Amino acid sequence: MIRLQMRRGVAIARSSWAAVPLLVSLLILVAGLRPEGSAEAMQTRVPELTLTEVFRIGDEDAADGLLLGRPRDMAVDSRGRLYVADSGWDELLVFSDSGVQEGVIGRAGKGPGEFERVSAVHIDAQDSVYVWDNSLQRITIFSPDEHEYVHSFKVQYDGMLPGGFVGAVDRGFLIRYFGITGWGLPARMENLEKVKLFDWSGKAIMDSVAYLPRQEMLVHDDEGVIWGKDLPFRDKPHFVLAHDQTLYYGSSSAIRLVRTAMDGAPNEVIEVSHIPVSVSKAERDKIIQEEEERAFKRILRDRLPEIKPAFVRIVPDDEERLWIALSHAEKVTAVEWLVVDSTGTVVARTELPEYVRLYAVREGRAYGRLTSPETDVPMVVAWAIDFNE
């Protein structure tokens, strides 16, 4: 059974089915189409956690007056305030622990404290706010509480391209870089992603904190013009920074993650077994059919993987656990999430509708984007977590 409870008819699973008659058909569908591996999880008696909705933002039916474009990232401070980077806003949105908008941080522009494209947000242990602008390739820092502008740092090109902000640690900033085939890089760097550490002045102090093969690309040379796109269903590198400043990284080919402490302690590896999920013929045919570039169609026929990545997303919580979303089979409408402790032990699991994407877990709450399957309207939702212990 899906262990998600929400208001206003978007989700599921209280004890009385009569209380949610409009969702009976969805429940029956999901119950009959469980992701591969769920049976094994149940046999090992992994506790199932429940998410119960606390508030939502951007709901047209509720007429809260706030229209969202598409939430890109979320973070939560020690007071429970929620920070949302959204594609429809040039500022960072700030909400109280009850979902009431308290204001915005920054404004449109290129100057200090201004943004062109707010793409990611990070909160450190002191509640300082770090905002990543993907268009300006710049990190901007704001003070706790008053959210006054403190400092900004523009990330420089170093042969590889800046790919995003991983987070802030005591020693500085962690920035992800990636190489692209055909850009004149050494062969060993063309298909690589790495994380660099910069100090507070912007000087690189560790050129490669962690590195992994990047997602395989489709590359086509059209008379000297290089075209490229990511190959669907190919394994991706994942780099996530936990609240205790531990960096976890690994390829999605398997649930095998390296745990790297920024204080120089030896690396550790955590592994979780899983059952592979196949790419169906229908999924392969659809991808090939929808590809407009003839050269890419040929490559797709030859190189589309037969097996999906083991997982698609990792979200660290504030209890040294990782929430890992597994790949799911075609026509399965629920995504299985495993909650894994620092030793690699699965301590809980749940299933969430595929239209829910989690971004942050802190102080007993999970925060994410819910896209209405009926209207395609994105909303921000906070859920209370019950581990049913």
Coordinates of C-alpha atoms in Angstrom, one line a residue:
M1 CA 0.0 0.0 0.0
I2 CA 1.2 3.5 -0.7
R3 CA 2.1 5.1 2.6
L4 CA 1.3 8.7 1.7
Q5 CA -1.4 10.9 3.2
M6 CA -2.4 14.2 1.7
R7 CA -5.2 16.7 1.7
R8 CA -7.7 17.6 -1.0
G9 CA -7.7 14.3 -2.8
V10 CA -4.2 14.1 -4.2
A11 CA -3.0 11.2 -2.2
I12 CA -3.7 8.2 -0.3
A13 CA -4.1 5.6 2.2
R14 CA -6.1 6.0 5.3
S15 CA -7.7 3.0 6.9
S16 CA -11.2 3.7 5.5
W17 CA -11.4 3.4 1.8
A18 CA -14.8 5.0 1.8
A19 CA -13.2 8.2 2.8
V20 CA -11.4 8.6 -0.5
P21 CA -13.8 7.2 -3.1
L22 CA -12.4 9.2 -6.0
L23 CA -9.0 7.5 -5.5
V24 CA -10.0 3.9 -5.3
S25 CA -9.2 3.2 -8.9
L26 CA -5.7 4.7 -8.4
L27 CA -5.1 2.7 -5.3
I28 CA -6.1 -0.5 -7.1
L29 CA -3.8 0.3 -10.0
V30 CA -0.8 1.0 -7.8
A31 CA -1.4 -2.0 -5.6
G32 CA -1.3 -4.3 -8.6
L33 CA 1.8 -2.6 -10.1
R34 CA 4.4 -2.6 -7.4
P35 CA 8.0 -1.9 -8.4
E36 CA 10.3 -4.8 -8.7
G37 CA 12.0 -5.6 -5.4
S38 CA 9.0 -4.6 -3.2
A39 CA 8.2 -8.3 -2.4
E40 CA 11.7 -8.9 -1.2
A41 CA 11.6 -5.7 1.0
M42 CA 8.4 -6.9 2.6
Q43 CA 9.9 -10.3 3.3
T44 CA 12.8 -8.8 5.2
R45 CA 10.2 -6.8 7.3
V46 CA 11.6 -3.4 6.6
P47 CA 9.4 -0.9 8.4
E48 CA 7.1 1.2 6.2
L49 CA 7.0 4.9 6.9
T50 CA 4.0 7.2 6.5
L51 CA 4.0 10.7 5.1
T52 CA 1.1 12.9 6.2
E53 CA 0.6 16.3 4.5
V54 CA 1.2 19.4 6.7
F55 CA 0.8 22.1 4.1
R56 CA 1.0 22.8 0.4
I57 CA 1.9 26.0 -1.6
G58 CA 0.7 27.0 -5.1
D59 CA -2.6 25.0 -5.0
E60 CA -5.0 26.6 -7.4
D61 CA -8.0 25.0 -5.6
A62 CA -6.9 26.5 -2.3
A63 CA -6.5 30.0 -4.0
D64 CA -3.5 30.8 -1.9
G65 CA -2.6 33.5 -4.5
L66 CA 0.9 32.1 -5.3
L67 CA 1.7 30.8 -8.7
L68 CA 4.8 28.6 -9.1
G69 CA 6.6 28.0 -12.3
R70 CA 8.5 24.8 -11.5
P71 CA 10.3 24.3 -8.2
R72 CA 14.0 23.5 -8.8
D73 CA 15.3 23.1 -5.3
M74 CA 14.4 23.5 -1.6
A75 CA 16.2 23.8 1.7
V76 CA 15.1 24.2 5.4
D77 CA 16.8 26.1 8.2
S78 CA 16.9 25.3 11.9
R79 CA 13.7 27.3 12.6
G80 CA 11.7 25.3 10.0
R81 CA 11.6 28.0 7.4
L82 CA 11.4 26.7 3.9
Y83 CA 13.4 28.2 1.0
V84 CA 12.3 27.5 -2.6
A85 CA 14.1 28.1 -5.8
D86 CA 11.4 28.3 -8.5
S87 CA 11.7 28.8 -12.3
G88 CA 8.9 31.3 -12.2
W89 CA 10.6 33.7 -9.9
D90 CA 13.8 35.8 -10.1
E91 CA 14.0 35.7 -6.3
L92 CA 14.4 33.0 -3.7
L93 CA 11.0 32.3 -2.0
V94 CA 10.9 32.1 1.9
F95 CA 8.0 30.4 3.8
S96 CA 7.3 29.9 7.5
D97 CA 7.1 26.5 9.1
S98 CA 3.4 26.5 8.4
G99 CA 3.7 27.4 4.7
V100 CA 2.9 31.1 4.9
Q101 CA 5.1 33.2 2.6
E102 CA 7.4 35.5 4.6
G103 CA 9.1 37.2 1.7
V104 CA 11.8 36.8 -0.9
I105 CA 15.5 37.0 -1.0
G106 CA 17.2 39.0 -3.8
R107 CA 15.8 40.5 -7.0
A108 CA 16.2 40.3 -10.8
G109 CA 19.5 41.5 -12.2
K110 CA 23.2 40.8 -12.4
G111 CA 24.5 42.9 -9.5
P112 CA 25.2 41.9 -5.9
G113 CA 22.3 40.1 -4.4
E114 CA 20.6 39.8 -7.8
F115 CA 19.7 36.8 -9.9
E116 CA 19.0 35.7 -13.4
R117 CA 18.2 32.1 -12.7
V118 CA 17.9 30.8 -9.2
S119 CA 18.7 27.1 -9.5
A120 CA 19.8 25.8 -6.1
V121 CA 19.7 26.7 -2.4
H122 CA 21.8 25.5 0.5
I123 CA 21.5 26.3 4.3
D124 CA 24.5 25.8 6.5
A125 CA 24.7 25.0 10.2
Q126 CA 24.5 28.7 11.1
D127 CA 21.4 29.2 8.8
S128 CA 23.4 31.2 6.3
V129 CA 21.7 31.0 2.9
Y130 CA 23.6 30.1 -0.2
V131 CA 22.0 30.6 -3.6
W132 CA 23.3 29.2 -6.9
D133 CA 22.5 31.1 -10.1
N134 CA 23.1 28.7 -13.0
S135 CA 22.9 31.5 -15.6
L136 CA 25.4 33.8 -13.9
Q137 CA 27.5 30.8 -12.6
R138 CA 27.6 32.5 -9.2
I139 CA 27.0 31.6 -5.6
T140 CA 25.6 34.4 -3.4
I141 CA 25.6 34.2 0.4
F142 CA 22.9 35.9 2.6
S143 CA 23.0 36.2 6.4
P144 CA 20.8 34.2 8.8
D145 CA 17.5 35.7 9.9
E146 CA 17.7 39.1 8.2
H147 CA 18.9 37.6 4.9
E148 CA 21.2 40.5 4.1
Y149 CA 23.7 40.2 1.2
V150 CA 27.1 39.1 2.4
H151 CA 29.3 37.9 -0.4
S152 CA 29.2 36.4 -3.9
F153 CA 31.6 34.1 -5.8
K154 CA 31.6 33.6 -9.5
V155 CA 32.7 30.1 -10.6
Q156 CA 35.4 30.0 -13.3
Y157 CA 35.7 27.8 -16.3
D158 CA 38.8 25.5 -16.0
G159 CA 38.6 23.5 -19.2
M160 CA 35.7 21.6 -17.7
L161 CA 32.3 23.3 -17.4
P162 CA 30.7 24.3 -14.0
G163 CA 27.8 22.0 -13.5
G164 CA 26.3 23.2 -10.3
F165 CA 26.6 23.9 -6.6
V166 CA 26.9 20.8 -4.3
G167 CA 27.0 22.7 -1.0
A168 CA 29.1 24.7 1.5
V169 CA 31.4 23.2 4.2
D170 CA 33.7 24.7 6.8
R171 CA 36.5 25.0 4.3
G172 CA 34.6 26.6 1.5
F173 CA 32.4 25.7 -1.5
L174 CA 31.9 22.4 -3.4
I175 CA 31.3 22.9 -7.1
R176 CA 30.5 20.2 -9.6
Y177 CA 32.3 20.2 -13.0
F178 CA 31.9 18.1 -16.1
G179 CA 33.7 17.5 -19.4
I180 CA 32.1 17.3 -22.9
T181 CA 33.3 15.2 -25.8
G182 CA 34.7 17.4 -28.6
W183 CA 35.7 20.3 -26.5
G184 CA 39.4 19.7 -26.7
L185 CA 39.8 18.1 -23.3
P186 CA 42.2 15.2 -22.7
A187 CA 40.3 11.9 -23.4
R188 CA 40.3 11.0 -19.7
M189 CA 38.4 14.1 -18.8
E190 CA 35.9 14.3 -21.6
N191 CA 33.4 11.9 -20.0
L192 CA 34.1 12.8 -16.3
E193 CA 32.3 14.7 -13.6
K194 CA 34.2 15.9 -10.5
V195 CA 33.7 18.0 -7.4
K196 CA 36.2 20.8 -6.6
L197 CA 36.6 22.5 -3.3
F198 CA 37.1 26.3 -3.3
D199 CA 38.0 28.4 -0.3
W200 CA 36.0 31.5 0.7
S201 CA 38.1 33.7 -1.6
G202 CA 37.4 31.6 -4.6
K203 CA 40.8 29.8 -4.7
A204 CA 40.7 26.1 -5.6
I205 CA 42.2 24.1 -2.7
M206 CA 41.2 20.6 -3.9
D207 CA 40.9 20.0 -7.6
S208 CA 39.1 16.7 -7.2
V209 CA 37.4 15.9 -4.0
A210 CA 35.4 13.2 -5.9
Y211 CA 35.0 12.2 -9.5
L212 CA 32.9 9.7 -11.5
P213 CA 32.2 8.9 -15.1
R214 CA 29.5 11.3 -16.4
Q215 CA 26.3 10.1 -18.1
E216 CA 27.0 8.7 -21.5
M217 CA 26.1 11.1 -24.3
L218 CA 24.8 10.9 -27.8
V219 CA 27.3 12.9 -29.9
H220 CA 26.9 13.8 -33.6
D221 CA 29.4 15.8 -35.6
D222 CA 27.5 17.8 -38.2
E223 CA 30.1 19.3 -40.5
G224 CA 32.2 20.5 -37.6
V225 CA 29.3 21.4 -35.3
I226 CA 29.1 19.0 -32.3
W227 CA 25.7 18.1 -31.2
G228 CA 25.1 16.1 -28.0
K229 CA 22.5 15.0 -25.5
D230 CA 22.4 12.6 -22.6
L231 CA 21.7 8.9 -23.5
P232 CA 18.3 7.9 -21.9
F233 CA 18.4 5.3 -19.1
R234 CA 22.2 5.5 -18.9
D235 CA 23.8 5.6 -15.4
K236 CA 24.4 9.0 -13.9
P237 CA 26.9 10.3 -11.3
H238 CA 25.3 11.6 -8.1
F239 CA 27.0 13.9 -5.5
V240 CA 25.1 14.9 -2.4
L241 CA 26.2 16.8 0.7
A242 CA 24.7 15.7 4.0
H243 CA 23.9 18.0 6.9
D244 CA 27.0 16.8 8.8
Q245 CA 29.2 17.9 5.8
T246 CA 29.7 14.4 4.6
L247 CA 29.8 14.0 0.8
Y248 CA 28.2 10.9 -0.7
Y249 CA 28.8 10.0 -4.3
G250 CA 28.3 7.1 -6.6
S251 CA 27.1 6.0 -10.0
S252 CA 23.5 5.0 -10.4
S253 CA 24.5 1.7 -12.0
A254 CA 24.3 0.2 -8.4
I255 CA 23.5 1.4 -4.9
R256 CA 27.1 1.7 -4.0
L257 CA 28.0 5.1 -2.4
V258 CA 31.3 6.4 -1.2
R259 CA 31.1 8.4 2.1
T260 CA 33.7 11.1 2.2
A261 CA 34.2 13.3 5.3
M262 CA 35.6 16.8 4.7
D263 CA 37.9 16.4 7.8
G264 CA 40.2 14.0 6.1
A265 CA 38.8 10.8 7.7
P266 CA 39.1 7.6 5.6
N267 CA 36.4 7.0 3.0
E268 CA 33.8 4.4 3.6
V269 CA 31.6 2.6 1.2
I270 CA 27.9 1.7 1.7
E271 CA 26.1 -0.8 -0.5
V272 CA 22.5 -1.8 -0.8
S273 CA 21.3 -4.7 -2.9
H274 CA 18.5 -4.2 -5.4
I275 CA 16.7 -6.0 -8.2
P276 CA 17.4 -4.5 -11.7
V277 CA 14.6 -3.1 -13.7
S278 CA 14.5 -3.7 -17.4
V279 CA 13.8 -1.1 -20.1
S280 CA 10.8 -2.3 -21.9
K281 CA 10.4 -2.6 -25.7
A282 CA 7.6 0.0 -25.6
E283 CA 9.9 2.4 -23.7
R284 CA 12.7 1.9 -26.2
D285 CA 10.4 2.3 -29.2
K286 CA 8.9 5.5 -27.9
I287 CA 12.3 7.1 -27.3
I288 CA 13.5 6.2 -30.8
Q289 CA 10.2 7.3 -32.4
E290 CA 10.2 10.7 -30.6
E291 CA 13.8 11.5 -31.6
E292 CA 13.8 14.0 -34.5
E293 CA 17.5 13.9 -35.4
R294 CA 18.1 10.9 -37.8
A295 CA 21.7 10.5 -36.7
F296 CA 20.6 10.2 -33.1
K297 CA 17.9 7.7 -34.0
R298 CA 20.6 5.3 -35.4
I299 CA 22.7 5.7 -32.3
L300 CA 19.7 5.1 -30.0
R301 CA 18.8 1.8 -31.7
D302 CA 22.4 0.6 -31.0
R303 CA 23.1 2.0 -27.6
L304 CA 19.9 2.3 -25.6
P305 CA 20.5 0.3 -22.3
E306 CA 18.5 -2.8 -21.5
I307 CA 18.6 -2.1 -17.8
K308 CA 17.6 1.1 -16.0
P309 CA 19.8 2.8 -13.4
A310 CA 19.5 1.3 -9.9
F311 CA 18.3 4.6 -8.5
V312 CA 17.2 8.1 -9.7
R313 CA 17.6 10.4 -6.7
I314 CA 19.3 10.7 -3.3
V315 CA 18.1 13.0 -0.5
P316 CA 20.1 13.2 2.8
D317 CA 18.2 13.9 6.0
D318 CA 19.5 15.4 9.3
E319 CA 19.8 12.0 11.0
E320 CA 22.7 10.7 8.8
R321 CA 20.3 8.7 6.6
L322 CA 19.9 8.7 2.9
W323 CA 16.5 8.6 1.1
I324 CA 17.1 6.8 -2.2
A325 CA 14.4 6.7 -5.0
L326 CA 14.7 3.5 -7.0
S327 CA 14.0 3.1 -10.7
H328 CA 10.6 1.6 -11.5
A329 CA 9.2 -0.5 -14.3
E330 CA 7.0 0.7 -17.2
K331 CA 3.4 1.5 -16.2
V332 CA 4.2 1.4 -12.5
T333 CA 2.9 4.6 -11.0
A334 CA 4.6 4.4 -7.6
V335 CA 8.3 5.0 -6.8
E336 CA 9.9 3.0 -4.1
W337 CA 12.1 5.0 -1.7
L338 CA 14.5 3.3 0.7
V339 CA 15.8 5.0 3.8
V340 CA 19.4 3.9 4.5
D341 CA 21.6 4.6 7.5
S342 CA 25.3 5.3 7.4
T343 CA 26.2 1.6 7.4
G344 CA 24.0 0.8 4.4
T345 CA 21.2 -0.8 6.4
V346 CA 17.7 -0.2 5.0
V347 CA 15.8 1.1 8.1
A348 CA 12.6 2.1 6.4
R349 CA 10.8 2.2 3.0
T350 CA 7.8 3.9 1.4
E351 CA 6.2 4.3 -2.0
L352 CA 5.3 7.7 -3.4
P353 CA 3.5 8.6 -6.6
E354 CA 5.8 9.2 -9.5
Y355 CA 4.6 12.8 -9.6
V356 CA 6.2 13.5 -6.2
R357 CA 9.8 14.6 -6.1
L358 CA 11.5 15.1 -2.7
Y359 CA 14.2 17.8 -2.2
A360 CA 14.7 18.1 1.6
V361 CA 14.2 16.1 4.8
R362 CA 14.7 17.7 8.1
E363 CA 13.3 17.8 11.7
G364 CA 10.7 15.1 11.0
R365 CA 9.4 16.5 7.8
A366 CA 9.9 15.9 4.1
Y367 CA 9.6 18.6 1.5
G368 CA 9.0 18.2 -2.2
R369 CA 7.4 19.1 -5.5
L370 CA 4.0 17.6 -6.3
T371 CA 2.8 18.0 -9.9
S372 CA -0.9 17.5 -10.3
P373 CA -1.5 14.6 -12.7
E374 CA -4.8 16.3 -13.7
T375 CA -3.7 19.9 -14.4
D376 CA 0.1 19.6 -14.5
V377 CA 0.3 22.4 -12.0
P378 CA 3.4 22.1 -9.7
M379 CA 3.0 22.6 -5.9
V380 CA 5.3 22.6 -3.0
V381 CA 4.3 20.2 -0.2
A382 CA 5.5 19.5 3.3
W383 CA 4.8 16.1 4.9
A384 CA 5.2 14.9 8.5
I385 CA 7.2 11.7 8.7
D386 CA 6.1 8.7 10.9
F387 CA 8.5 5.8 11.0
N388 CA 5.9 3.7 12.6
E389 CA 8.3 2.4 15.2

